C-alpha positions as protocol buffer text, in pm:
chain_id: "A"
residue {
  index: 1
  type: MET
  ca { x: -2069 y: -2915 z: -5608 }
}
residue {
  index: 2
  type: GLU
  ca { x: -2376 y: -2787 z: -5420 }
}
residue {
  index: 3
  type: LYS
  ca { x: -2305 y: -2664 z: -5070 }
}
residue {
  index: 4
  type: ILE
  ca { x: -2459 y: -2885 z: -4799 }
}
residue {
  index: 5
  type: ASN
  ca { x: -2486 y: -2736 z: -4452 }
}
residue {
  index: 6
  type: ASN
  ca { x: -2666 y: -2949 z: -4194 }
}
residue {
  index: 7
  type: VAL
  ca { x: -2485 y: -2786 z: -3902 }
}
residue {
  index: 8
  type: THR
  ca { x: -2681 y: -2516 z: -3720 }
}
residue {
  index: 9
  type: GLU
  ca { x: -2458 y: -2500 z: -3412 }
}
residue {
  index: 10
  type: PHE
  ca { x: -2114 y: -2601 z: -3291 }
}
residue {
  index: 11
  type: ILE
  ca { x: -2013 y: -2754 z: -2958 }
}
residue {
  index: 12
  type: PHE
  ca { x: -1694 y: -2639 z: -2784 }
}
residue {
  index: 13
  type: TRP
  ca { x: -1481 y: -2883 z: -2587 }
}
residue {
  index: 14
  type: GLY
  ca { x: -1356 y: -2590 z: -2382 }
}
residue {
  index: 15
  type: LEU
  ca { x: -1029 y: -2554 z: -2193 }
}
residue {
  index: 16
  type: SER
  ca { x: -1070 y: -2867 z: -1983 }
}
residue {
  index: 17
  type: GLN
  ca { x: -1297 y: -3170 z: -1938 }
}
residue {
  index: 18
  type: SER
  ca { x: -1249 y: -3163 z: -1559 }
}
residue {
  index: 19
  type: PRO
  ca { x: -1527 y: -2982 z: -1362 }
}
residue {
  index: 20
  type: GLU
  ca { x: -1280 y: -2899 z: -1079 }
}
residue {
  index: 21
  type: ILE
  ca { x: -1032 y: -2740 z: -1318 }
}
residue {
  index: 22
  type: GLU
  ca { x: -1315 y: -2553 z: -1494 }
}
residue {
  index: 23
  type: LYS
  ca { x: -1427 y: -2398 z: -1163 }
}
residue {
  index: 24
  type: VAL
  ca { x: -1074 y: -2276 z: -1091 }
}
residue {
  index: 25
  type: CYS
  ca { x: -1044 y: -2141 z: -1447 }
}
residue {
  index: 26
  type: PHE
  ca { x: -1379 y: -1963 z: -1405 }
}
residue {
  index: 27
  type: VAL
  ca { x: -1247 y: -1765 z: -1108 }
}
residue {
  index: 28
  type: VAL
  ca { x: -906 y: -1698 z: -1264 }
}
residue {
  index: 29
  type: PHE
  ca { x: -1031 y: -1584 z: -1605 }
}
residue {
  index: 30
  type: SER
  ca { x: -1314 y: -1379 z: -1452 }
}
residue {
  index: 31
  type: VAL
  ca { x: -1048 y: -1185 z: -1257 }
}
residue {
  index: 32
  type: PHE
  ca { x: -831 y: -1157 z: -1572 }
}
residue {
  index: 33
  type: TYR
  ca { x: -1122 y: -1018 z: -1775 }
}
residue {
  index: 34
  type: ILE
  ca { x: -1206 y: -759 z: -1506 }
}
residue {
  index: 35
  type: ILE
  ca { x: -838 y: -652 z: -1506 }
}
residue {
  index: 36
  type: ILE
  ca { x: -850 y: -622 z: -1887 }
}
residue {
  index: 37
  type: LEU
  ca { x: -1155 y: -395 z: -1873 }
}
residue {
  index: 38
  type: LEU
  ca { x: -1037 y: -178 z: -1582 }
}
residue {
  index: 39
  type: GLY
  ca { x: -672 y: -153 z: -1693 }
}
residue {
  index: 40
  type: ASN
  ca { x: -745 y: -57 z: -2052 }
}
residue {
  index: 41
  type: LEU
  ca { x: -1027 y: 179 z: -1955 }
}
residue {
  index: 42
  type: LEU
  ca { x: -787 y: 348 z: -1712 }
}
residue {
  index: 43
  type: ILE
  ca { x: -537 y: 412 z: -1991 }
}
residue {
  index: 44
  type: MET
  ca { x: -810 y: 547 z: -2221 }
}
residue {
  index: 45
  type: LEU
  ca { x: -940 y: 777 z: -1946 }
}
residue {
  index: 46
  type: THR
  ca { x: -589 y: 895 z: -1859 }
}
residue {
  index: 47
  type: VAL
  ca { x: -512 y: 984 z: -2222 }
}
residue {
  index: 48
  type: CYS
  ca { x: -851 y: 1150 z: -2273 }
}
residue {
  index: 49
  type: LEU
  ca { x: -876 y: 1351 z: -1949 }
}
residue {
  index: 50
  type: ASN
  ca { x: -512 y: 1465 z: -1962 }
}
residue {
  index: 51
  type: ASN
  ca { x: -559 y: 1574 z: -2325 }
}
residue {
  index: 52
  type: LEU
  ca { x: -272 y: 1352 z: -2442 }
}
residue {
  index: 53
  type: PHE
  ca { x: -433 y: 1280 z: -2781 }
}
residue {
  index: 54
  type: LYS
  ca { x: -205 y: 1545 z: -2933 }
}
residue {
  index: 55
  type: SER
  ca { x: 89 y: 1310 z: -2873 }
}
residue {
  index: 56
  type: PRO
  ca { x: 92 y: 1037 z: -3145 }
}
residue {
  index: 57
  type: MET
  ca { x: 225 y: 776 z: -2900 }
}
residue {
  index: 58
  type: TYR
  ca { x: -68 y: 823 z: -2660 }
}
residue {
  index: 59
  type: PHE
  ca { x: -312 y: 865 z: -2946 }
}
residue {
  index: 60
  type: PHE
  ca { x: -225 y: 516 z: -3071 }
}
residue {
  index: 61
  type: LEU
  ca { x: -193 y: 376 z: -2717 }
}
residue {
  index: 62
  type: SER
  ca { x: -552 y: 475 z: -2635 }
}
residue {
  index: 63
  type: PHE
  ca { x: -679 y: 297 z: -2947 }
}
residue {
  index: 64
  type: LEU
  ca { x: -463 y: -6 z: -2866 }
}
residue {
  index: 65
  type: SER
  ca { x: -643 y: -22 z: -2531 }
}
residue {
  index: 66
  type: LEU
  ca { x: -980 y: 5 z: -2707 }
}
residue {
  index: 67
  type: VAL
  ca { x: -887 y: -279 z: -2943 }
}
residue {
  index: 68
  type: ASP
  ca { x: -764 y: -490 z: -2648 }
}
residue {
  index: 69
  type: ILE
  ca { x: -1104 y: -454 z: -2478 }
}
residue {
  index: 70
  type: CYS
  ca { x: -1291 y: -544 z: -2797 }
}
residue {
  index: 71
  type: TYR
  ca { x: -1053 y: -829 z: -2884 }
}
residue {
  index: 72
  type: SER
  ca { x: -1078 y: -1002 z: -2547 }
}
residue {
  index: 73
  type: SER
  ca { x: -1454 y: -941 z: -2532 }
}
residue {
  index: 74
  type: VAL
  ca { x: -1505 y: -1145 z: -2850 }
}
residue {
  index: 75
  type: THR
  ca { x: -1391 y: -1465 z: -2672 }
}
residue {
  index: 76
  type: ALA
  ca { x: -1353 y: -1416 z: -2294 }
}
residue {
  index: 77
  type: PRO
  ca { x: -1718 y: -1368 z: -2180 }
}
residue {
  index: 78
  type: LYS
  ca { x: -1837 y: -1672 z: -2378 }
}
residue {
  index: 79
  type: MET
  ca { x: -1545 y: -1881 z: -2251 }
}
residue {
  index: 80
  type: ILE
  ca { x: -1606 y: -1778 z: -1887 }
}
residue {
  index: 81
  type: VAL
  ca { x: -1978 y: -1861 z: -1908 }
}
residue {
  index: 82
  type: ASP
  ca { x: -1902 y: -2195 z: -2077 }
}
residue {
  index: 83
  type: LEU
  ca { x: -1668 y: -2295 z: -1792 }
}
residue {
  index: 84
  type: LEU
  ca { x: -1977 y: -2347 z: -1573 }
}
residue {
  index: 85
  type: ALA
  ca { x: -2215 y: -2454 z: -1851 }
}
residue {
  index: 86
  type: LYS
  ca { x: -2307 y: -2813 z: -1923 }
}
residue {
  index: 87
  type: ASP
  ca { x: -2364 y: -2747 z: -2295 }
}
residue {
  index: 88
  type: LYS
  ca { x: -2095 y: -2531 z: -2454 }
}
residue {
  index: 89
  type: THR
  ca { x: -2273 y: -2446 z: -2780 }
}
residue {
  index: 90
  type: ILE
  ca { x: -2261 y: -2161 z: -3028 }
}
residue {
  index: 91
  type: SER
  ca { x: -2481 y: -2109 z: -3333 }
}
residue {
  index: 92
  type: TYR
  ca { x: -2335 y: -2130 z: -3684 }
}
residue {
  index: 93
  type: VAL
  ca { x: -2390 y: -1756 z: -3735 }
}
residue {
  index: 94
  type: GLY
  ca { x: -2244 y: -1681 z: -3390 }
}
residue {
  index: 95
  type: CYS
  ca { x: -1939 y: -1889 z: -3475 }
}
residue {
  index: 96
  type: MET
  ca { x: -1880 y: -1699 z: -3801 }
}
residue {
  index: 97
  type: LEU
  ca { x: -1923 y: -1365 z: -3621 }
}
residue {
  index: 98
  type: GLN
  ca { x: -1677 y: -1472 z: -3351 }
}
residue {
  index: 99
  type: LEU
  ca { x: -1427 y: -1583 z: -3615 }
}
residue {
  index: 100
  type: PHE
  ca { x: -1463 y: -1244 z: -3785 }
}
residue {
  index: 101
  type: GLY
  ca { x: -1420 y: -1056 z: -3456 }
}
residue {
  index: 102
  type: VAL
  ca { x: -1112 y: -1249 z: -3348 }
}
residue {
  index: 103
  type: HIS
  ca { x: -933 y: -1183 z: -3676 }
}
residue {
  index: 104
  type: PHE
  ca { x: -1060 y: -826 z: -3717 }
}
residue {
  index: 105
  type: PHE
  ca { x: -947 y: -701 z: -3378 }
}
residue {
  index: 106
  type: GLY
  ca { x: -639 y: -926 z: -3368 }
}
residue {
  index: 107
  type: CYS
  ca { x: -513 y: -803 z: -3704 }
}
residue {
  index: 108
  type: THR
  ca { x: -597 y: -442 z: -3619 }
}
residue {
  index: 109
  type: GLU
  ca { x: -389 y: -476 z: -3302 }
}
residue {
  index: 110
  type: ILE
  ca { x: -92 y: -607 z: -3502 }
}
residue {
  index: 111
  type: PHE
  ca { x: -114 y: -309 z: -3739 }
}
residue {
  index: 112
  type: ILE
  ca { x: -145 y: -61 z: -3448 }
}
residue {
  index: 113
  type: LEU
  ca { x: 167 y: -211 z: -3289 }
}
residue {
  index: 114
  type: THR
  ca { x: 346 y: -167 z: -3624 }
}
residue {
  index: 115
  type: VAL
  ca { x: 236 y: 198 z: -3646 }
}
residue {
  index: 116
  type: MET
  ca { x: 351 y: 255 z: -3287 }
}
residue {
  index: 117
  type: ALA
  ca { x: 693 y: 116 z: -3380 }
}
residue {
  index: 118
  type: TYR
  ca { x: 711 y: 359 z: -3672 }
}
residue {
  index: 119
  type: ASP
  ca { x: 615 y: 642 z: -3438 }
}
residue {
  index: 120
  type: ARG
  ca { x: 902 y: 553 z: -3200 }
}
residue {
  index: 121
  type: TYR
  ca { x: 1142 y: 522 z: -3496 }
}
residue {
  index: 122
  type: VAL
  ca { x: 1059 y: 874 z: -3616 }
}
residue {
  index: 123
  type: ALA
  ca { x: 1070 y: 1017 z: -3261 }
}
residue {
  index: 124
  type: ILE
  ca { x: 1414 y: 873 z: -3184 }
}
residue {
  index: 125
  type: CYS
  ca { x: 1586 y: 864 z: -3525 }
}
residue {
  index: 126
  type: LYS
  ca { x: 1438 y: 1183 z: -3676 }
}
residue {
  index: 127
  type: PRO
  ca { x: 1348 y: 1402 z: -3376 }
}
residue {
  index: 128
  type: LEU
  ca { x: 1375 y: 1733 z: -3565 }
}
residue {
  index: 129
  type: HIS
  ca { x: 1116 y: 1622 z: -3822 }
}
residue {
  index: 130
  type: TYR
  ca { x: 891 y: 1435 z: -3579 }
}
residue {
  index: 131
  type: THR
  ca { x: 609 y: 1692 z: -3551 }
}
residue {
  index: 132
  type: THR
  ca { x: 605 y: 1737 z: -3929 }
}
residue {
  index: 133
  type: ILE
  ca { x: 601 y: 1366 z: -4013 }
}
residue {
  index: 134
  type: MET
  ca { x: 364 y: 1256 z: -3736 }
}
residue {
  index: 135
  type: ASP
  ca { x: 105 y: 1534 z: -3765 }
}
residue {
  index: 136
  type: GLN
  ca { x: -258 y: 1469 z: -3667 }
}
residue {
  index: 137
  type: GLU
  ca { x: -378 y: 1417 z: -4023 }
}
residue {
  index: 138
  type: ARG
  ca { x: -118 y: 1148 z: -4090 }
}
residue {
  index: 139
  type: CYS
  ca { x: -192 y: 979 z: -3755 }
}
residue {
  index: 140
  type: ASN
  ca { x: -562 y: 969 z: -3844 }
}
residue {
  index: 141
  type: LYS
  ca { x: -486 y: 817 z: -4182 }
}
residue {
  index: 142
  type: MET
  ca { x: -256 y: 553 z: -4031 }
}
residue {
  index: 143
  type: LEU
  ca { x: -517 y: 465 z: -3768 }
}
residue {
  index: 144
  type: LEU
  ca { x: -784 y: 434 z: -4038 }
}
residue {
  index: 145
  type: GLY
  ca { x: -544 y: 210 z: -4233 }
}
residue {
  index: 146
  type: THR
  ca { x: -509 y: -26 z: -3934 }
}
residue {
  index: 147
  type: TRP
  ca { x: -888 y: -70 z: -3911 }
}
residue {
  index: 148
  type: VAL
  ca { x: -931 y: -113 z: -4288 }
}
residue {
  index: 149
  type: GLY
  ca { x: -643 y: -364 z: -4297 }
}
residue {
  index: 150
  type: GLY
  ca { x: -797 y: -562 z: -4010 }
}
residue {
  index: 151
  type: PHE
  ca { x: -1137 y: -563 z: -4185 }
}
residue {
  index: 152
  type: LEU
  ca { x: -998 y: -684 z: -4519 }
}
residue {
  index: 153
  type: HIS
  ca { x: -797 y: -960 z: -4349 }
}
residue {
  index: 154
  type: SER
  ca { x: -1092 y: -1088 z: -4145 }
}
residue {
  index: 155
  type: ILE
  ca { x: -1348 y: -1068 z: -4427 }
}
residue {
  index: 156
  type: ILE
  ca { x: -1120 y: -1290 z: -4639 }
}
residue {
  index: 157
  type: GLN
  ca { x: -1096 y: -1544 z: -4354 }
}
residue {
  index: 158
  type: VAL
  ca { x: -1473 y: -1557 z: -4308 }
}
residue {
  index: 159
  type: ALA
  ca { x: -1540 y: -1570 z: -4683 }
}
residue {
  index: 160
  type: LEU
  ca { x: -1313 y: -1875 z: -4710 }
}
residue {
  index: 161
  type: VAL
  ca { x: -1500 y: -2057 z: -4431 }
}
residue {
  index: 162
  type: VAL
  ca { x: -1866 y: -1973 z: -4506 }
}
residue {
  index: 163
  type: GLN
  ca { x: -1851 y: -2124 z: -4854 }
}
residue {
  index: 164
  type: LEU
  ca { x: -1750 y: -2464 z: -4710 }
}
residue {
  index: 165
  type: PRO
  ca { x: -2011 y: -2740 z: -4652 }
}
residue {
  index: 166
  type: PHE
  ca { x: -2062 y: -2860 z: -4292 }
}
residue {
  index: 167
  type: CYS
  ca { x: -2261 y: -3182 z: -4266 }
}
residue {
  index: 168
  type: GLY
  ca { x: -2132 y: -3308 z: -3928 }
}
residue {
  index: 169
  type: PRO
  ca { x: -1956 y: -3360 z: -3687 }
}
residue {
  index: 170
  type: ASN
  ca { x: -1991 y: -3026 z: -3509 }
}
residue {
  index: 171
  type: GLU
  ca { x: -1756 y: -3051 z: -3206 }
}
residue {
  index: 172
  type: ILE
  ca { x: -1470 y: -2801 z: -3190 }
}
residue {
  index: 173
  type: ASP
  ca { x: -1169 y: -2885 z: -2974 }
}
residue {
  index: 174
  type: HIS
  ca { x: -1127 y: -2523 z: -2866 }
}
residue {
  index: 175
  type: TYR
  ca { x: -1297 y: -2255 z: -2655 }
}
residue {
  index: 176
  type: PHE
  ca { x: -1376 y: -2023 z: -2949 }
}
residue {
  index: 177
  type: CYS
  ca { x: -1424 y: -2039 z: -3325 }
}
residue {
  index: 178
  type: ASP
  ca { x: -1096 y: -2005 z: -3510 }
}
residue {
  index: 179
  type: VAL
  ca { x: -1013 y: -2094 z: -3867 }
}
residue {
  index: 180
  type: HIS
  ca { x: -803 y: -2411 z: -3824 }
}
residue {
  index: 181
  type: PRO
  ca { x: -1037 y: -2592 z: -3578 }
}
residue {
  index: 182
  type: VAL
  ca { x: -1343 y: -2503 z: -3790 }
}
residue {
  index: 183
  type: LEU
  ca { x: -1178 y: -2618 z: -4115 }
}
residue {
  index: 184
  type: LYS
  ca { x: -1134 y: -2964 z: -3962 }
}
residue {
  index: 185
  type: LEU
  ca { x: -1514 y: -3001 z: -3949 }
}
residue {
  index: 186
  type: ALA
  ca { x: -1580 y: -2923 z: -4316 }
}
residue {
  index: 187
  type: CYS
  ca { x: -1694 y: -3226 z: -4516 }
}
residue {
  index: 188
  type: THR
  ca { x: -1478 y: -3145 z: -4817 }
}
residue {
  index: 189
  type: ASP
  ca { x: -1109 y: -3112 z: -4901 }
}
residue {
  index: 190
  type: THR
  ca { x: -984 y: -2792 z: -4735 }
}
residue {
  index: 191
  type: TYR
  ca { x: -620 y: -2806 z: -4848 }
}
residue {
  index: 192
  type: ILE
  ca { x: -641 y: -2504 z: -5081 }
}
residue {
  index: 193
  type: VAL
  ca { x: -842 y: -2304 z: -4826 }
}
residue {
  index: 194
  type: GLY
  ca { x: -589 y: -2398 z: -4556 }
}
residue {
  index: 195
  type: VAL
  ca { x: -301 y: -2273 z: -4771 }
}
residue {
  index: 196
  type: VAL
  ca { x: -477 y: -1942 z: -4840 }
}
residue {
  index: 197
  type: VAL
  ca { x: -557 y: -1902 z: -4468 }
}
residue {
  index: 198
  type: THR
  ca { x: -193 y: -1969 z: -4376 }
}
residue {
  index: 199
  type: VAL
  ca { x: -68 y: -1722 z: -4636 }
}
residue {
  index: 200
  type: ASN
  ca { x: -319 y: -1458 z: -4523 }
}
residue {
  index: 201
  type: SER
  ca { x: -272 y: -1491 z: -4146 }
}
residue {
  index: 202
  type: GLY
  ca { x: 85 y: -1619 z: -4141 }
}
residue {
  index: 203
  type: THR
  ca { x: 220 y: -1345 z: -4365 }
}
residue {
  index: 204
  type: ILE
  ca { x: 64 y: -1073 z: -4148 }
}
residue {
  index: 205
  type: ALA
  ca { x: 182 y: -1231 z: -3820 }
}
residue {
  index: 206
  type: LEU
  ca { x: 535 y: -1327 z: -3925 }
}
residue {
  index: 207
  type: GLY
  ca { x: 585 y: -1028 z: -4156 }
}
residue {
  index: 208
  type: SER
  ca { x: 481 y: -779 z: -3888 }
}
residue {
  index: 209
  type: PHE
  ca { x: 691 y: -962 z: -3628 }
}
residue {
  index: 210
  type: VAL
  ca { x: 1004 y: -938 z: -3844 }
}
residue {
  index: 211
  type: ILE
  ca { x: 937 y: -574 z: -3939 }
}
residue {
  index: 212
  type: LEU
  ca { x: 885 y: -479 z: -3573 }
}
residue {
  index: 213
  type: LEU
  ca { x: 1201 y: -657 z: -3456 }
}
residue {
  index: 214
  type: ILE
  ca { x: 1407 y: -489 z: -3731 }
}
residue {
  index: 215
  type: SER
  ca { x: 1253 y: -149 z: -3650 }
}
residue {
  index: 216
  type: TYR
  ca { x: 1333 y: -174 z: -3279 }
}
residue {
  index: 217
  type: SER
  ca { x: 1683 y: -304 z: -3357 }
}
residue {
  index: 218
  type: ILE
  ca { x: 1748 y: 9 z: -3567 }
}
residue {
  index: 219
  type: ILE
  ca { x: 1610 y: 224 z: -3285 }
}
residue {
  index: 220
  type: LEU
  ca { x: 1829 y: 55 z: -3023 }
}
residue {
  index: 221
  type: VAL
  ca { x: 2141 y: 96 z: -3241 }
}
residue {
  index: 222
  type: SER
  ca { x: 2063 y: 466 z: -3295 }
}
residue {
  index: 223
  type: LEU
  ca { x: 2040 y: 521 z: -2917 }
}
residue {
  index: 224
  type: ARG
  ca { x: 2419 y: 518 z: -2896 }
}
residue {
  index: 225
  type: LYS
  ca { x: 2414 y: 876 z: -3025 }
}
residue {
  index: 226
  type: GLN
  ca { x: 2171 y: 989 z: -2754 }
}
residue {
  index: 227
  type: SER
  ca { x: 2257 y: 1136 z: -2414 }
}
residue {
  index: 228
  type: ALA
  ca { x: 2236 y: 912 z: -2107 }
}
residue {
  index: 229
  type: GLU
  ca { x: 1900 y: 1065 z: -2009 }
}
residue {
  index: 230
  type: GLY
  ca { x: 1770 y: 1032 z: -2366 }
}
residue {
  index: 231
  type: ARG
  ca { x: 1879 y: 668 z: -2379 }
}
residue {
  index: 232
  type: ARG
  ca { x: 1710 y: 590 z: -2049 }
}
residue {
  index: 233
  type: LYS
  ca { x: 1382 y: 751 z: -2153 }
}
residue {
  index: 234
  type: ALA
  ca { x: 1382 y: 588 z: -2499 }
}
residue {
  index: 235
  type: LEU
  ca { x: 1469 y: 246 z: -2356 }
}
residue {
  index: 236
  type: SER
  ca { x: 1186 y: 275 z: -2105 }
}
residue {
  index: 237
  type: THR
  ca { x: 934 y: 344 z: -2381 }
}
residue {
  index: 238
  type: CYS
  ca { x: 1074 y: 102 z: -2640 }
}
residue {
  index: 239
  type: GLY
  ca { x: 1121 y: -171 z: -2379 }
}
residue {
  index: 240
  type: SER
  ca { x: 746 y: -177 z: -2310 }
}
residue {
  index: 241
  type: HIS
  ca { x: 669 y: -184 z: -2684 }
}
residue {
  index: 242
  type: ILE
  ca { x: 912 y: -470 z: -2748 }
}
residue {
  index: 243
  type: ALA
  ca { x: 768 y: -673 z: -2458 }
}
residue {
  index: 244
  type: VAL
  ca { x: 414 y: -636 z: -2597 }
}
residue {
  index: 245
  type: VAL
  ca { x: 526 y: -728 z: -2949 }
}
residue {
  index: 246
  type: ILE
  ca { x: 699 y: -1049 z: -2834 }
}
residue {
  index: 247
  type: ILE
  ca { x: 416 y: -1155 z: -2599 }
}
residue {
  index: 248
  type: PHE
  ca { x: 147 y: -1096 z: -2861 }
}
residue {
  index: 249
  type: LEU
  ca { x: 308 y: -1177 z: -3196 }
}
residue {
  index: 250
  type: GLY
  ca { x: 516 y: -1474 z: -3077 }
}
residue {
  index: 251
  type: PRO
  ca { x: 209 y: -1694 z: -3006 }
}
residue {
  index: 252
  type: CYS
  ca { x: 24 y: -1555 z: -3313 }
}
residue {
  index: 253
  type: THR
  ca { x: 311 y: -1655 z: -3538 }
}
residue {
  index: 254
  type: PHE
  ca { x: 317 y: -2005 z: -3384 }
}
residue {
  index: 255
  type: MET
  ca { x: -59 y: -2044 z: -3446 }
}
residue {
  index: 256
  type: TYR
  ca { x: -91 y: -1911 z: -3800 }
}
residue {
  index: 257
  type: MET
  ca { x: 248 y: -1953 z: -3970 }
}
residue {
  index: 258
  type: ARG
  ca { x: 199 y: -2325 z: -4031 }
}
residue {
  index: 259
  type: PRO
  ca { x: -11 y: -2560 z: -4248 }
}
residue {
  index: 260
  type: ASP
  ca { x: -375 y: -2636 z: -4170 }
}
residue {
  index: 261
  type: THR
  ca { x: -305 y: -2843 z: -3858 }
}
residue {
  index: 262
  type: THR
  ca { x: -406 y: -2822 z: -3493 }
}
residue {
  index: 263
  type: PHE
  ca { x: -212 y: -2919 z: -3180 }
}
residue {
  index: 264
  type: SER
  ca { x: -324 y: -2992 z: -2826 }
}
residue {
  index: 265
  type: GLU
  ca { x: -125 y: -2689 z: -2709 }
}
residue {
  index: 266
  type: ASP
  ca { x: -322 y: -2451 z: -2933 }
}
residue {
  index: 267
  type: LYS
  ca { x: -580 y: -2364 z: -2668 }
}
residue {
  index: 268
  type: MET
  ca { x: -320 y: -2257 z: -2413 }
}
residue {
  index: 269
  type: VAL
  ca { x: -130 y: -2059 z: -2678 }
}
residue {
  index: 270
  type: ALA
  ca { x: -457 y: -1890 z: -2779 }
}
residue {
  index: 271
  type: VAL
  ca { x: -521 y: -1793 z: -2415 }
}
residue {
  index: 272
  type: PHE
  ca { x: -193 y: -1602 z: -2429 }
}
residue {
  index: 273
  type: TYR
  ca { x: -286 y: -1371 z: -2716 }
}
residue {
  index: 274
  type: THR
  ca { x: -663 y: -1341 z: -2651 }
}
residue {
  index: 275
  type: ILE
  ca { x: -655 y: -1287 z: -2272 }
}
residue {
  index: 276
  type: ILE
  ca { x: -304 y: -1264 z: -2123 }
}
residue {
  index: 277
  type: THR
  ca { x: -170 y: -1000 z: -2364 }
}
residue {
  index: 278
  type: PRO
  ca { x: -472 y: -763 z: -2336 }
}
residue {
  index: 279
  type: MET
  ca { x: -439 y: -796 z: -1957 }
}
residue {
  index: 280
  type: LEU
  ca { x: -64 y: -730 z: -1951 }
}
residue {
  index: 281
  type: ASN
  ca { x: -64 y: -438 z: -2197 }
}
residue {
  index: 282
  type: PRO
  ca { x: -188 y: -177 z: -1945 }
}
residue {
  index: 283
  type: LEU
  ca { x: 55 y: -305 z: -1679 }
}
residue {
  index: 284
  type: ILE
  ca { x: 351 y: -303 z: -1919 }
}
residue {
  index: 285
  type: TYR
  ca { x: 276 y: 44 z: -2056 }
}
residue {
  index: 286
  type: THR
  ca { x: 217 y: 201 z: -1715 }
}
residue {
  index: 287
  type: LEU
  ca { x: 493 y: 32 z: -1516 }
}
residue {
  index: 288
  type: ARG
  ca { x: 762 y: 86 z: -1780 }
}
residue {
  index: 289
  type: ASN
  ca { x: 653 y: 430 z: -1902 }
}
residue {
  index: 290
  type: ALA
  ca { x: 726 y: 722 z: -1672 }
}
residue {
  index: 291
  type: GLU
  ca { x: 506 y: 964 z: -1871 }
}
residue {
  index: 292
  type: VAL
  ca { x: 197 y: 742 z: -1840 }
}
residue {
  index: 293
  type: LYS
  ca { x: 262 y: 694 z: -1466 }
}
residue {
  index: 294
  type: ASN
  ca { x: 299 y: 1070 z: -1415 }
}
residue {
  index: 295
  type: ALA
  ca { x: -17 y: 1140 z: -1615 }
}
residue {
  index: 296
  type: MET
  ca { x: -210 y: 891 z: -1401 }
}
residue {
  index: 297
  type: LYS
  ca { x: -73 y: 1040 z: -1077 }
}
residue {
  index: 298
  type: LYS
  ca { x: -167 y: 1387 z: -1199 }
}
residue {
  index: 299
  type: LEU
  ca { x: -517 y: 1274 z: -1301 }
}
residue {
  index: 300
  type: TRP
  ca { x: -601 y: 1083 z: -985 }
}
residue {
  index: 301
  type: GLY
  ca { x: -421 y: 1334 z: -762 }
}
residue {
  index: 302
  type: ARG
  ca { x: -638 y: 1608 z: -912 }
}
residue {
  index: 303
  type: ASN
  ca { x: -953 y: 1403 z: -854 }
}
residue {
  index: 304
  type: VAL
  ca { x: -859 y: 1336 z: -492 }
}
residue {
  index: 305
  type: PHE
  ca { x: -787 y: 1708 z: -442 }
}
residue {
  index: 306
  type: LEU
  ca { x: -1127 y: 1804 z: -589 }
}
residue {
  index: 307
  type: GLU
  ca { x: -1305 y: 1552 z: -368 }
}
residue {
  index: 308
  type: ALA
  ca { x: -1123 y: 1680 z: -60 }
}
residue {
  index: 309
  type: LYS
  ca { x: -1204 y: 2036 z: -157 }
}
residue {
  index: 310
  type: GLY
  ca { x: -1570 y: 1947 z: -213 }
}
């Protein structure tokens, strides 16, 4: 069958149809996005200026912050502008690029969280071999693997969508282009594509979620052999990791580990993993991690001292 594509742009319904609610959301999400940018940039600067890249945990944390900025920037600016716009449109090409970006950075974040769990497992369960196992070369390879994995996942998602015919309607009941809402607009049977999408996204989300929960369970059990100080320090670090995993992967699993269907709650669930999680990550990692807090105090204390001296 020849592909017919009469659609040149899509129209978002947005978060709400009420102008009053949209104005409130504009203020709230503008503040959230500023916090995302400042919070994650602060972590990246702290790691970079304190030369913490040599530590695998901070090496991966800095790239997690980078991915959080990129991930939220794929959807948040467009959504914030649309909250005050009369016409919430996006071109066909723009929609496909947004779909690619959401899945690329989202999947990369999942893989980075998985690598960070492995790093904590080695640090706590095999402390004597930690520096040998988690050397810089291996960290670089694992980081490269997270980006390659994210790219392969997202290119499959986009390839499945771009070959579908769109001949109208073109209204998306969402605030960004995601696979399930876009599939509903295709003027052909999308059952097979929907199954492949669910297997692709759902397996990554649920599989990583299960692996991470098992990994942290093993770590928590092994803490019984640690000293009281060692347990406190490990729990502080792992607690922040577990919180991020649940907040991010819980909603992702709900969204993608199901057939090709959409619910009215999907938009609010999507807000959680595209905006709330990138905003909370810096707070969780700084408030629950003594080393990050100390590094920040040292960095900004040094800057204040230099300014006073100047």
